[in-house]
Structure formats: structure tokens, C-alpha cells
Tab-separated table of C-alpha atoms in Angstrom:
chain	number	residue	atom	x	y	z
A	1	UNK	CA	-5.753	12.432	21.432
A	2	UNK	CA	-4.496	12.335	24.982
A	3	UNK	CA	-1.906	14.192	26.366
A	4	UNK	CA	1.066	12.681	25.353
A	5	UNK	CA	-0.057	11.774	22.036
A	6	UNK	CA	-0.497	15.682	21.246
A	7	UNK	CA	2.794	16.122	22.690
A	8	UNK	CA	4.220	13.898	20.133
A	9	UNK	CA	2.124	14.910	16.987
A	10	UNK	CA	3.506	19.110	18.457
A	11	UNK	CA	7.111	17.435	18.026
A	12	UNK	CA	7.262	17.277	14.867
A	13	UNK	CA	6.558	20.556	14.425
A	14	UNK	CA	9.017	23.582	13.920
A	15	UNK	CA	8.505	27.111	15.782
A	16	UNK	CA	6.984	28.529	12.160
A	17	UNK	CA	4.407	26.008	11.855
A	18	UNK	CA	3.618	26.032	15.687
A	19	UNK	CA	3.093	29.771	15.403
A	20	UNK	CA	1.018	28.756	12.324
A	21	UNK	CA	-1.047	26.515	14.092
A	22	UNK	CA	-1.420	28.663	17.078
A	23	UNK	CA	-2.383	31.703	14.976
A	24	UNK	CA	-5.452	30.030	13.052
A	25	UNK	CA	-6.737	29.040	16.576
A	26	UNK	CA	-6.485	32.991	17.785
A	27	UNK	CA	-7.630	34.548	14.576
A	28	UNK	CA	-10.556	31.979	13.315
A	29	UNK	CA	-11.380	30.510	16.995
A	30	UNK	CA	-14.443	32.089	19.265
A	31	UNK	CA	-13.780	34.963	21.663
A	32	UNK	CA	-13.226	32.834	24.794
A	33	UNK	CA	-10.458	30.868	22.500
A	34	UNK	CA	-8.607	33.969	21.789
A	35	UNK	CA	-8.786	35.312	25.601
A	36	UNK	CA	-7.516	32.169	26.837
A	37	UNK	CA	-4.295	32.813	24.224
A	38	UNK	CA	-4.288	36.321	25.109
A	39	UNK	CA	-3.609	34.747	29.094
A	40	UNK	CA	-1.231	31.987	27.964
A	41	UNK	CA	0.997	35.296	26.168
A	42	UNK	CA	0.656	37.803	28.537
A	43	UNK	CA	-0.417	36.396	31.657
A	44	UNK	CA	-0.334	40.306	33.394
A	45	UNK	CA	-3.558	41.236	31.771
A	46	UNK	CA	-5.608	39.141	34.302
A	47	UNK	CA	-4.813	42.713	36.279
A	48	UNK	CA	-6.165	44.842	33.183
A	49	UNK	CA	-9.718	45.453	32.491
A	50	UNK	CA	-11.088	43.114	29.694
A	51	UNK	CA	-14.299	44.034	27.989
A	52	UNK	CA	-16.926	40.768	28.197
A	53	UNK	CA	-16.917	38.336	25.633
A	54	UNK	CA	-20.375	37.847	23.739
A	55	UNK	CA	-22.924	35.644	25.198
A	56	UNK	CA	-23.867	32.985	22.834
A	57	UNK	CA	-27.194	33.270	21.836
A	58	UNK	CA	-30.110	30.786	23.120
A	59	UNK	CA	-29.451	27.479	21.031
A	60	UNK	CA	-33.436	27.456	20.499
A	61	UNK	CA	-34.420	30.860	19.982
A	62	UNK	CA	-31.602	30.447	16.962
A	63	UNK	CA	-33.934	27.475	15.912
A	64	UNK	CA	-36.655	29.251	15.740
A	65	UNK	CA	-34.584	32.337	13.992
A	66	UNK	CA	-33.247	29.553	10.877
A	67	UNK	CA	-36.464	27.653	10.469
A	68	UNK	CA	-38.157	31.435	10.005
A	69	UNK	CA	-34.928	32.676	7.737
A	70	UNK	CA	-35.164	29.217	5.752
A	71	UNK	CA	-38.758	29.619	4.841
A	72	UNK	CA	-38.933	32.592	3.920
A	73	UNK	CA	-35.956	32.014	1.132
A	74	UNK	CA	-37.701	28.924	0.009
A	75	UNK	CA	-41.058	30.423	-0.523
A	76	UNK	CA	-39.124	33.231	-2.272
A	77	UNK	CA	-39.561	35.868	-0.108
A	78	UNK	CA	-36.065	37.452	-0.434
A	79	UNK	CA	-35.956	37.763	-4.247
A	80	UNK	CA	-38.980	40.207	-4.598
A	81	UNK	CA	-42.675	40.820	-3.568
A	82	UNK	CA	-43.160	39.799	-0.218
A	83	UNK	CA	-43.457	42.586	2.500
A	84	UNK	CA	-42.200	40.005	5.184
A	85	UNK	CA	-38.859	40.858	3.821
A	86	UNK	CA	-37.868	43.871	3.127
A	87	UNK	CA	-36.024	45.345	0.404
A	88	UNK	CA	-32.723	46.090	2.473
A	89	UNK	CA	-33.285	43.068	3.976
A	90	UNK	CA	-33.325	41.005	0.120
A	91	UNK	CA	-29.534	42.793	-0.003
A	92	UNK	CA	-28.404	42.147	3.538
A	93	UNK	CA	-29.114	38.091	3.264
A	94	UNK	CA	-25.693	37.089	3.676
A	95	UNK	CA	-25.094	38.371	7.091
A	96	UNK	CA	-28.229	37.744	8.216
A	97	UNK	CA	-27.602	33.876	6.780
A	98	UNK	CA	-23.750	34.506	8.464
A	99	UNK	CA	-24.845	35.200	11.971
A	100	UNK	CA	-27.229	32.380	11.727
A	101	UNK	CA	-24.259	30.441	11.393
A	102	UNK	CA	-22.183	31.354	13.051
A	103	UNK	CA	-24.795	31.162	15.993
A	104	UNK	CA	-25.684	27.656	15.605
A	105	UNK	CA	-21.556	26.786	15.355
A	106	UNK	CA	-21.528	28.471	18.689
A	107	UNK	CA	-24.369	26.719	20.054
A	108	UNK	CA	-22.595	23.065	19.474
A	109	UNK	CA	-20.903	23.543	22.795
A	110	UNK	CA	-24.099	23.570	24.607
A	111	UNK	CA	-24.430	20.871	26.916
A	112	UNK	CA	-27.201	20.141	25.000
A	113	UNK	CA	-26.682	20.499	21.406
A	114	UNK	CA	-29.629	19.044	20.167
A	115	UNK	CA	-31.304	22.548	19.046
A	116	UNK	CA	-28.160	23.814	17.718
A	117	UNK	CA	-27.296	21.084	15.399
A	118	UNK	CA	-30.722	21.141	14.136
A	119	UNK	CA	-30.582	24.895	13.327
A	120	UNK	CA	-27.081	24.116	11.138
A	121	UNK	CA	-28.653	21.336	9.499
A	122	UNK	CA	-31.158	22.970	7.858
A	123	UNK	CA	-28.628	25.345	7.527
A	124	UNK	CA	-27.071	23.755	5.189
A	125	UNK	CA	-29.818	21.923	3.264
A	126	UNK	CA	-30.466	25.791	2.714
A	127	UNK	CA	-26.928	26.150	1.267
A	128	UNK	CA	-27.238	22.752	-0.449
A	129	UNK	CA	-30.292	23.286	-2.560
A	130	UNK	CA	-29.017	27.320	-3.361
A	131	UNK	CA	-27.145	25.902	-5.961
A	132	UNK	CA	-30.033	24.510	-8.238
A	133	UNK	CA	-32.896	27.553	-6.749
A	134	UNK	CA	-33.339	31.161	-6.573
A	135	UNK	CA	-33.312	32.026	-3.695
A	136	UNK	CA	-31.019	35.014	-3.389
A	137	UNK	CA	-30.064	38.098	-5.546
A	138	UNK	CA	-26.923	36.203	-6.123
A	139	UNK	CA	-25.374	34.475	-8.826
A	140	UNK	CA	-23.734	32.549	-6.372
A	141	UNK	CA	-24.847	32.236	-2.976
A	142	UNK	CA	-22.225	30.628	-0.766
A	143	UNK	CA	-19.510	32.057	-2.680
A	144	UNK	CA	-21.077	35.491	-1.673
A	145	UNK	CA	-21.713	34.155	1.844
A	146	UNK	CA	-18.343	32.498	2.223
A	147	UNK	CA	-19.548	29.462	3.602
A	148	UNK	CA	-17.661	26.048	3.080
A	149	UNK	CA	-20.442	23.720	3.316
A	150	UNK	CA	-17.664	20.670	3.795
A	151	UNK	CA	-15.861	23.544	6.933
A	152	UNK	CA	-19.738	23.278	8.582
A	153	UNK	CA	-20.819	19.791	7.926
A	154	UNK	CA	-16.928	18.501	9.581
A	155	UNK	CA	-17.965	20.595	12.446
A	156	UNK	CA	-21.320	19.263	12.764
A	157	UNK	CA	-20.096	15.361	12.648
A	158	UNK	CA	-17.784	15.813	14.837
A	159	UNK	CA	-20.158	17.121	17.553
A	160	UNK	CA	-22.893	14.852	16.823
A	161	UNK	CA	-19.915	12.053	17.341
A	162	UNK	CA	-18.832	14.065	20.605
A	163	UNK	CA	-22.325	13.779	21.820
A	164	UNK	CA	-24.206	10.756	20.719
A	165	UNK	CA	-21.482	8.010	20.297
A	166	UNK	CA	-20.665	6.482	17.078
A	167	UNK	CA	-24.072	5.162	16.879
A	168	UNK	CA	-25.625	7.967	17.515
A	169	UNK	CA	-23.251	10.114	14.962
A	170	UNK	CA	-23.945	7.404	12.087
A	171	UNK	CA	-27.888	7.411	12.641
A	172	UNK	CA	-27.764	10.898	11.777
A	173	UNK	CA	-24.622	11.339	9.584
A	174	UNK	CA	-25.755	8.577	6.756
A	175	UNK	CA	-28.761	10.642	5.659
A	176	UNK	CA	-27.065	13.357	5.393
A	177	UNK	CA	-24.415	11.898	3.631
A	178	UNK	CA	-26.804	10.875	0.761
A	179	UNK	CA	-28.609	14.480	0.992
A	180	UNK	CA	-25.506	16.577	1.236
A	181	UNK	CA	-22.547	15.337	-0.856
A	182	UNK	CA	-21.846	16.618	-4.083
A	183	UNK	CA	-19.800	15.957	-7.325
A	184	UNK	CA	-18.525	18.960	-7.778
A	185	UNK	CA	-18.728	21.195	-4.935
A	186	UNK	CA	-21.548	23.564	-3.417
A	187	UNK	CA	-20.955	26.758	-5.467
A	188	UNK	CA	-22.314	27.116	-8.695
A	189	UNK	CA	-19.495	28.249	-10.238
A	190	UNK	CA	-16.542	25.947	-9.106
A	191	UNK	CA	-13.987	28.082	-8.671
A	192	UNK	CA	-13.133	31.329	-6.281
A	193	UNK	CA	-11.854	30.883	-2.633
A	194	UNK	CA	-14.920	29.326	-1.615
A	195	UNK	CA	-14.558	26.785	-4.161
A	196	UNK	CA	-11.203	25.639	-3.505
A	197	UNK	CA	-11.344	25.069	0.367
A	198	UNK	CA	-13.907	22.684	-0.526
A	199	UNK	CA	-13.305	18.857	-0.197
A	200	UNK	CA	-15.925	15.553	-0.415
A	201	UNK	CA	-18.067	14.990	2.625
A	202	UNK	CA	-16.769	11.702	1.605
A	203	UNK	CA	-13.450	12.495	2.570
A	204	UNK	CA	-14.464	14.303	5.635
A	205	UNK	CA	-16.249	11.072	6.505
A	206	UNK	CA	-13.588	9.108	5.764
A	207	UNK	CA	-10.913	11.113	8.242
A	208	UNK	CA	-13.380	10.108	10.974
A	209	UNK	CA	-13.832	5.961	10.298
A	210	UNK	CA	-10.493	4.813	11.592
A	211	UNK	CA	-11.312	1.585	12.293
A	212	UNK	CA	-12.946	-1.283	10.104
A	213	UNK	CA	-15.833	-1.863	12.998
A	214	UNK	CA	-16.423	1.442	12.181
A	215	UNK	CA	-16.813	1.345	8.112
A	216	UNK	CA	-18.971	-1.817	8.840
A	217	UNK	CA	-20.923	0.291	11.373
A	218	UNK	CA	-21.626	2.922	9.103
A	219	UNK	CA	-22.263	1.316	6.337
A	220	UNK	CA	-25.408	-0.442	7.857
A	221	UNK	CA	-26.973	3.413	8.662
A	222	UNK	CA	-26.011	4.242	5.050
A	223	UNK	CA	-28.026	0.871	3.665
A	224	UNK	CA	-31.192	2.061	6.261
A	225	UNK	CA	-30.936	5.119	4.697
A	226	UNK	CA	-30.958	4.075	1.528
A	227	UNK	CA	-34.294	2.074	2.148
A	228	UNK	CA	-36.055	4.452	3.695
A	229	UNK	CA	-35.462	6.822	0.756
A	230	UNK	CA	-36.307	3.543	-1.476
A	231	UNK	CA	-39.687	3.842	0.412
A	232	UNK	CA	-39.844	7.371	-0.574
A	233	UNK	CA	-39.805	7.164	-3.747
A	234	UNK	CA	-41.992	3.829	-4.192
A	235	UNK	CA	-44.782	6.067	-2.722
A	236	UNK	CA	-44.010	9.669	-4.312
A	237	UNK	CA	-45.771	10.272	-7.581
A	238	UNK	CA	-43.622	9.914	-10.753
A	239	UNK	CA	-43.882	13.313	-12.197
A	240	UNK	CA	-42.578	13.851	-16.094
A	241	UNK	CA	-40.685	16.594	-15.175
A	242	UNK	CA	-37.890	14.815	-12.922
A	243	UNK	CA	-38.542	10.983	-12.736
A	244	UNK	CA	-37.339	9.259	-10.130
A	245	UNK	CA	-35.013	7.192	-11.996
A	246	UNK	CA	-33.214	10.452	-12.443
A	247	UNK	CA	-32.952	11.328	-8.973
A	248	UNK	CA	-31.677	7.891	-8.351
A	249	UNK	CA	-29.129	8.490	-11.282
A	250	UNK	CA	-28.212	11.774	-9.742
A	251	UNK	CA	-27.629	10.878	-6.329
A	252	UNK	CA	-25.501	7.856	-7.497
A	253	UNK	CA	-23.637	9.945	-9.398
A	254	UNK	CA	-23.272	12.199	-6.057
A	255	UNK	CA	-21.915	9.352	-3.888
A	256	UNK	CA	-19.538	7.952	-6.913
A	257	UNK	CA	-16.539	8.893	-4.955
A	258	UNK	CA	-17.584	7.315	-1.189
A	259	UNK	CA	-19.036	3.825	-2.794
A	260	UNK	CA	-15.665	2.925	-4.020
A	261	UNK	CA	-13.838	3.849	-0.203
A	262	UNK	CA	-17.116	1.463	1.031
A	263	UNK	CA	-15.422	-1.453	-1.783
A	264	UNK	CA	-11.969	-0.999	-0.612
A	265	UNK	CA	-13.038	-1.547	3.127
A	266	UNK	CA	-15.525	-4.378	2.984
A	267	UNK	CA	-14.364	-6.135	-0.011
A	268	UNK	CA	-12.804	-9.774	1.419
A	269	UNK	CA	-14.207	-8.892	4.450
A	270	UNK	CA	-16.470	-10.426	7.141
A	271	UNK	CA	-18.721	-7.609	5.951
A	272	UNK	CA	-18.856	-8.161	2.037
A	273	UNK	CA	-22.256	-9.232	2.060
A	274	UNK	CA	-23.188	-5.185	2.592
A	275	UNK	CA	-21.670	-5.037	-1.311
A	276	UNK	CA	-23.858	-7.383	-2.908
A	277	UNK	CA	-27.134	-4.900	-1.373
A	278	UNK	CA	-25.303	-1.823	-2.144
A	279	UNK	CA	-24.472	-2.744	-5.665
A	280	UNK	CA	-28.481	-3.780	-5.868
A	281	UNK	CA	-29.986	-1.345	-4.309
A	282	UNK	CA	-33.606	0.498	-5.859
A	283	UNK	CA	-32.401	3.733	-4.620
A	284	UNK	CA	-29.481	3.903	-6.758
A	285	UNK	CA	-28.966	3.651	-10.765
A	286	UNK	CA	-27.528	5.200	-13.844
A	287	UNK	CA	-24.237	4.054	-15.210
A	288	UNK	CA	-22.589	4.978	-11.808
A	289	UNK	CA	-24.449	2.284	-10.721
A	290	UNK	CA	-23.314	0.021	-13.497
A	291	UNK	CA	-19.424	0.885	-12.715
A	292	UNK	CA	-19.930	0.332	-9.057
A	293	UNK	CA	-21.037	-3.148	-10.131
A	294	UNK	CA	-17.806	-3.266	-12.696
A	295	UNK	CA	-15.444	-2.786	-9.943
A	296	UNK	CA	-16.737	-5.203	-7.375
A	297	UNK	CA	-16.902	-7.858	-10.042
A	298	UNK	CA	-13.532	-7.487	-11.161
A	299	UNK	CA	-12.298	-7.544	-7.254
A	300	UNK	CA	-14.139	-11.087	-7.403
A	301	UNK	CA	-12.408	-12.112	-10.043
A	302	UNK	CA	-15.763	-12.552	-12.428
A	303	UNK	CA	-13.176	-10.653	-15.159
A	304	UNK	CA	-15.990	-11.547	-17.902
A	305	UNK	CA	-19.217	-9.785	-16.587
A	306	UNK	CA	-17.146	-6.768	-15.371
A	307	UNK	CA	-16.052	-6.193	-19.201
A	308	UNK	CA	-19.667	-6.605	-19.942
A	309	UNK	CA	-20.979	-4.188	-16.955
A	310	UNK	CA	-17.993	-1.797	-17.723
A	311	UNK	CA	-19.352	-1.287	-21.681
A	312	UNK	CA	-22.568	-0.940	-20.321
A	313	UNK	CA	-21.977	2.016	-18.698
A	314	UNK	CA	-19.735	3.300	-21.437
A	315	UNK	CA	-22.663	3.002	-23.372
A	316	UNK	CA	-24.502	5.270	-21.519
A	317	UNK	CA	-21.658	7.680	-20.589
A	318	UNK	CA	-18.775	7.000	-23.555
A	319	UNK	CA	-16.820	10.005	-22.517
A	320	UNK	CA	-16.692	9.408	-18.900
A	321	UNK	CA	-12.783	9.427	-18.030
A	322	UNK	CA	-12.921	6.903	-14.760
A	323	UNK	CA	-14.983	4.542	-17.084
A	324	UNK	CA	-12.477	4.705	-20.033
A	325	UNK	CA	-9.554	4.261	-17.633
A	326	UNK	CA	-11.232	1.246	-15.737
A	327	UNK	CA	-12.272	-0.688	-19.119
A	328	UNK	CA	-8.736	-0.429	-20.315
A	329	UNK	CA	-7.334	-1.383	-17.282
A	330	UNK	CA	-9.243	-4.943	-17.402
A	331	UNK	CA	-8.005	-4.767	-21.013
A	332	UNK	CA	-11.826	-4.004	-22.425
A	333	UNK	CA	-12.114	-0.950	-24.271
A	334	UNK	CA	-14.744	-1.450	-26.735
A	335	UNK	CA	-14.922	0.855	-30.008
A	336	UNK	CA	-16.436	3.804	-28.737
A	337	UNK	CA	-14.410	3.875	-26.206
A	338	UNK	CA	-11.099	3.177	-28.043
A	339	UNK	CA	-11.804	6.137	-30.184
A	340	UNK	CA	-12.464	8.713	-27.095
A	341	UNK	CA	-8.949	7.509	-25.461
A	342	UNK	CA	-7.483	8.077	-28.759
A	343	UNK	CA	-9.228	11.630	-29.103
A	344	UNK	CA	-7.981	12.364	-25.394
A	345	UNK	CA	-4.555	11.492	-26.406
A	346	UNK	CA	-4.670	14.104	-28.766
């Protein structure tokens, strides 16, 4: 925003929700935030003595600081047995995995933030994958390290936009996209204050697409992405104990609710075409897939094959309440299906 459009999105404000506003900036902002309040208050203590604020650590020496921390938790170091971690360290993890943080967050401002926003990546890929591994004495990790991975990965996009462009941003953001959302959140349990200051990265993605250039834009880094991780898994071994079909089904099954914000953009668009290789792509599958198909067949009109992709997918998932709603919305329910809306009724 410019100048006067902040001025006009501060007037419709009242004094309580200014002081609101102003308050979260003091209280969660970084020391040099809360000194410049502290001069726009009280402008006499430029005459007092302040104490200095804390020099932000060296964006690479933090680099070097996470990739150390991160594998030494993957390689299971901080659960037991390893004397490169020690046992007060196993029960300190969370502020050693806090400062971290909150040292890369800091390092964003750099000039160059190149080192910084690599250290909070694999940040959170660390925080990411906590959820399905050991790697802390925790039963939840980022509820015990109160860290909103959707809080740090907003930051991050929009300082990777801030420095690289919009093509820059969506080069890096896509992959991520596909690597980082999740279903259901980033804690293992689902609920406690971490859990419920969570959102979708795909609505944190979709706050910063404003304009349909953009959603077109995007969506060609997400389709790259997509076929390099096609690539991927043409040339990774298929191994019994997670096929790849099932990582395709799960990672579908990630991004079910940003494919259908991708249909309501492009669909009658200039840009449609991107559908038709979304909707086909190896990289994807499962009955998430299947819908996906549903819904942009029905937008095309082709009522017939979207009844038929629709009980497909029912098929495979006849409980699943988006799938029930959308078959009986195109007037398809088929048996199974009418007897789980009639047992949800009840």
C-alpha cells in the first residue's frame, strides 16, 4: 500500500482496534520495532539512556547453525544415544529449535536474504516431517515449540516476493507449496493454540495472487514442479513399503483444497488449457484426483462423465463428505452413497 491507501484502510478503524493493531506490532514485533513506538509515545526518551538492541545474528553462520541442528534430529540424535547431543540438550530442543527461528525471521531483512530464507526453509521441512518422525521427546513437537508453520511460511513468501519479484517468489514458492501444505494442519494432534492459529498455505497463497496474470503465473511454476517431482518418482525405486502411487495419492489429497481455487481462476479462461494437464498429471492420483476431474467436467458442461468420475471416487472413498455433497449436487448419488447421506442425516 502507499501512503494514502493506508490512510484510508486506518479510517475505518476505531481508537480500540487502532490500539489493537498498534499493540501486536509493539508486543510481537523485533526490538528496533518496539523502540521506534517507544519514540513515536514518548518522544523525551531520545534524552534517556537506552540499553542496545540485539544484533541480529550472521544470516550464514545461522545456516550453518540449522543445517547442523536439522541433522542431527533427523539422524536421531536428540531422542537418545548419540554423545553429539547431550542429554540436557535432548530436553532443551525447543529453544534451541526457537532461537533458530527466530534468527532466520530476523535475518529476512538482510539485504541479502538468500542465507536466511534458506535456514527457515529447512526450518520448516524440519517442522513439516515432525509430524510423521521421532525426532523429539515430544508427543507433539510444534505444539511444544509453538511454531505456526502457516505464521513462518507467510513470512517467508512474502520476503522471497519482496526480493525476487513475482517470478522469482513463484520459482521457489510452488515447490514448496506441494512439499509443505497439509490437510489437516502441522501438529499431530489438531487441536491446542497452536492448532487453531493455523490456516492452508493455500489460503496464505491465495491472499497474495490478486490478480489473474498472477494465478496464470503461478500456476505454470506449480505444473514445473509437478514434473520435476514426476521425474522423481519415474526414477526412484518402488519400494513395498510406501509405493509411489501412495505418495501421489497423499499429496493430492494435500493440495485438495488449492486445486479447486486453481479451477475457479482458470476455468473459461485464456488459461484453461493449464486444467486439462493438471487434471492429467502422473504426479497426482487417488480419488482426489478423480473429484478434481468431476468438478472441471461438470464446469464444461460434460454433466454425464462427471456423474461417472464423481462415483468413481465414491467408490474409493464412500464416506468422503465433499464427494457425497458434490454427487448430489449434479443429482448423482449412487447407492452407497445414498445410504451414507442418509446415515449422516441421522
Amino acid at each position: 500500500m502507499n501512503r494514502e491507501q493506508f490512510f484510508g484502510q486506518l479510517a475505518t478503524l476505531d481508537e480500540q482496534r487502532l490500539r489493537k493493531a498498534l499493540w501486536n506490532l509493539y508486543w510481537r514485533g523485533p526490538a528496533a520495532t518496539r523502540e521506534r513506538i517507544e519514540a513515536e509515545i514518548d518522544p523525551d526518551q531520545h534524552g534517556r539512556v537506552k540499553r542496545p538492541s540485539k544484533q541480529p545474528a550472521d544470516p550464514h553462520q545461522v545456516l550453518e547453525e540449522v543445517d547442523e541442528f536439522v541433522a542431527l534430529a533427523r539422524s536421531g540424535a536428540y531422542m537418545a544415544g548419540d554423545r553429539r547431543v547431550s542429554p540436557r540438550e535432548r530436553t532443551r530442543w525447543r529453544l534451541t529449535f526457537k532461537r533458530l527461528v527466530s534468527d532466520a525471521q530476523d535475518g529476512l531483512r538482510d539485504r541479502d536474504a538468500t542465507a536466511a530464507a534458506t535456514a527457515l526453509e529447512r526450518l520448516i521441512d524440519l517442522a513439516c516431517e515432525s509430524r510423521d518422525y521421532e525426532y523429539f521427546h515430544s508427543e507433539d513437537p510444534m505444539e511444544a515449540a509453538g511454531f505456526v508453520v502457516s505464521d513462518a511460511v507467510a513470512l517467508l513468501w512474502a520476503e522471497l516476493q519482496a526480493h525476487y519479484g513475482f517470478a522469482g517468489f513463484a520459482e521457489r514458492a510452488a515447490p514448496q507449496l506441494i512439499r509443505w501444505e497439509s490437510r489437516h494442519g502441522w501438529t499431530r494432534s489438531g487441536w491446542g493454540r497452536v492448532s487453531q492459529k493455523e490456516i492452508s498455505l493455500a489460503s496464505v497463497l491465495a491472499q497474495m495472487l490478486p490478480a489473474p496474470d498472477m494465478w496464470v503465473g503461478f500456476t505454470d511454476r506449480y505444473l514445473d514442479a509437478l514434473d520435476r517431482l514426476a521425474r522423481d518418482d519415474a526414477a526412484t525405486p518402488n519400494h513395498a513399503w510406501r509405493p509411489t502411487g501412495q505418495d501421489r495419492d497423499r499429496r493430492t489429497a494435500a493440495l485438495a483444497e488449492w486445486h479447486p481455487l486453481l479451477l475457479d481462476r482458470l476455468i473459461g479462461s485464456e488459461a484453461e488449457d493449464r486444467l486439462d494437464r493438471l487434471t492429467r498429471h502422473p504426479a497426482l492420483g487417488g480419488p482426489e484426483l478423480g473429484f478434481l476431474q468431476a468438478q472441471v467436467a461438470h464446469q464444461r458442461g460434460d454433466v454425464s462423465n462427471a456423474r461417472s468420475l464423481a462415483h468413481e471416487s465414491l467408490q474409493q472413498l464412500p464416506g468422503h463428505q465433499d464427494f457425497l455433497d458434490f454427487a448430489t449436487q449434479i443429482g448423482a448419488p449412487p447407492p452407497r452413497a445414498q445410504q451414507s447421506i442418509k446415515e449422516h442425516s441421522r
